[in-house]
Short mmCIF file of C-alpha atoms in Angstrom, two decimals:
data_model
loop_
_atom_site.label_atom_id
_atom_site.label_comp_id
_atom_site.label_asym_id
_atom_site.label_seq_id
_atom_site.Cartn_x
_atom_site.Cartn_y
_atom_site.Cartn_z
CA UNK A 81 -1.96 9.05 -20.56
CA UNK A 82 -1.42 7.96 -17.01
CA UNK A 83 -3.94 4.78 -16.77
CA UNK A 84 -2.59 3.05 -13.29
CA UNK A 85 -0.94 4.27 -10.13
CA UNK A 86 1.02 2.12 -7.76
CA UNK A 87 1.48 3.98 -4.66
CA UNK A 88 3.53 2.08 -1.64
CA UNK A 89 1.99 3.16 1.91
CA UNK A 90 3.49 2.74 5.14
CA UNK A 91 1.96 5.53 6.71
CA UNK A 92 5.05 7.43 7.30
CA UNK A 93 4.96 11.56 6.48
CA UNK A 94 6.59 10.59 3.11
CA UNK A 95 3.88 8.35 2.25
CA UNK A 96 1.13 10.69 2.95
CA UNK A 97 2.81 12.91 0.59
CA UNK A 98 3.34 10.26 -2.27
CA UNK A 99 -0.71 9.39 -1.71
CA UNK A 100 -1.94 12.66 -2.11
CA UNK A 101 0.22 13.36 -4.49
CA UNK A 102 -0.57 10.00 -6.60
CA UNK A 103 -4.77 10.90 -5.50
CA UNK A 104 -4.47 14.52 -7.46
CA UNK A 105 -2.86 12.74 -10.60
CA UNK A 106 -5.26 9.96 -10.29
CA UNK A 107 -8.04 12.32 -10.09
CA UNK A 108 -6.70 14.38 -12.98
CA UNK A 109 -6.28 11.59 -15.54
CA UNK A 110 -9.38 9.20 -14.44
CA UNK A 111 -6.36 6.85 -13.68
CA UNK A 112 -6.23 3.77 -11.25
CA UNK A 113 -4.91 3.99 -8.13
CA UNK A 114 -3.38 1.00 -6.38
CA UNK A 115 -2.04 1.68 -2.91
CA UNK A 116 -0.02 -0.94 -1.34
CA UNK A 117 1.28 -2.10 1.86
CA UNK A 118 4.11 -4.24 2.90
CA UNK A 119 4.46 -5.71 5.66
CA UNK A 120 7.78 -7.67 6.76
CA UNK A 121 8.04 -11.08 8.53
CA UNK A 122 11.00 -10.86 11.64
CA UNK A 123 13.92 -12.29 10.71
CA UNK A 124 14.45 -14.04 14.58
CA UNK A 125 11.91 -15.34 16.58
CA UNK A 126 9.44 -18.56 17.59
CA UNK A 127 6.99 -19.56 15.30
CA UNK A 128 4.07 -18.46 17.95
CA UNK A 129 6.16 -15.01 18.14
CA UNK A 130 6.59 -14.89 14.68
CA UNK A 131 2.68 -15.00 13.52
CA UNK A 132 1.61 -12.77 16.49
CA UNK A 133 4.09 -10.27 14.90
CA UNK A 134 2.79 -10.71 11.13
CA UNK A 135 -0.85 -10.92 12.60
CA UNK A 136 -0.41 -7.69 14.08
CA UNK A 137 1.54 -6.18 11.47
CA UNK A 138 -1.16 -6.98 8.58
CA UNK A 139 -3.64 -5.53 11.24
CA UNK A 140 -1.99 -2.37 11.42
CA UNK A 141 -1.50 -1.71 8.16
CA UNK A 142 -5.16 -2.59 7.02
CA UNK A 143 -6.22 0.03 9.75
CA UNK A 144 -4.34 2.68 8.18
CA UNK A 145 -5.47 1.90 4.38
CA UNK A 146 -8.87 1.45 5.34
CA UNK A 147 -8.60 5.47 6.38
CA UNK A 148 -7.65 6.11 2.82
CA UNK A 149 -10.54 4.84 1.36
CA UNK A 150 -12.98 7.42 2.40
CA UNK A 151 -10.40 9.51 -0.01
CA UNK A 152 -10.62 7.90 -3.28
CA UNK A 153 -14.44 9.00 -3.60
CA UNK A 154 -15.36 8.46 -7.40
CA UNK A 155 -11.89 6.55 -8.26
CA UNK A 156 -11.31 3.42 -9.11
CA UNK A 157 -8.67 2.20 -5.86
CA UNK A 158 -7.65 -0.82 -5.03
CA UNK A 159 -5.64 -1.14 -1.32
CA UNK A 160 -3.76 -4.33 -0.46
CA UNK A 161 -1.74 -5.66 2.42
CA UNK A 162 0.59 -8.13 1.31
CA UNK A 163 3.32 -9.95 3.33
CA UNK A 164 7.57 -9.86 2.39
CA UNK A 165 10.31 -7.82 1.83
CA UNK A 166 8.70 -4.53 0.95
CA UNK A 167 11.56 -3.57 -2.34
CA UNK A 168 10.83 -7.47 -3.39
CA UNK A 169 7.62 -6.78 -3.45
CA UNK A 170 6.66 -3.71 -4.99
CA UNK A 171 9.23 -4.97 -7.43
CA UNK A 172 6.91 -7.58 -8.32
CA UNK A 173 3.98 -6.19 -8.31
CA UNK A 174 2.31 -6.20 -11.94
CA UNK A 175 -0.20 -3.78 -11.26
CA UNK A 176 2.14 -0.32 -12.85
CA UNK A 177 0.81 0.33 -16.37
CA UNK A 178 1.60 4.02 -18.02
#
């Protein structure tokens, strides 16, 4: 039994096809879904530059998970920003349990 779902969200086309596709299997099995987005600090830059860039970035991305949630109606969904390399961090993430 499927119990958690980890889905990484970007909002590219392929991520809109992993969510849905990770919302029908959540809705089949009752499971968890965790949807997850990454965004990545610029390698170059000024320090001012640098946090406009992340500030902006973790804006972006919690605009397009907060349209998700209106989704996930009767689930229980969890959506999270976080900051890094996004394979490090999805790595890491301790939140897959099958």
């Amino acid at each position: 039994m499927i119990k958690k779902i980890l889905v990484a969200y970007d909002g590219s086309d392929s991520a809109k096809t992993a969510f849905e596709f990770a919302l029908d299997i959540a809705k089949k099995y009752g499971a968890e879904l965790n949807v997850l987005a990454v965004a990545s600090a610029p390698e170059f830059g000024a320090e001012v530059e640098t946090e406009a860039i992340i500030e902006s970035s973790l804006r972006h991305y919690n605009k397009i998970l907060h349209s998700l949630k209106t989704r996930v109606e009767g689930l229980t969904a969890t959506f999270e920003v976080m900051l890094g390399h996004p394979l490090k961090v999805l790595l890491h993430t301790q939140k897959v349990t099958i």
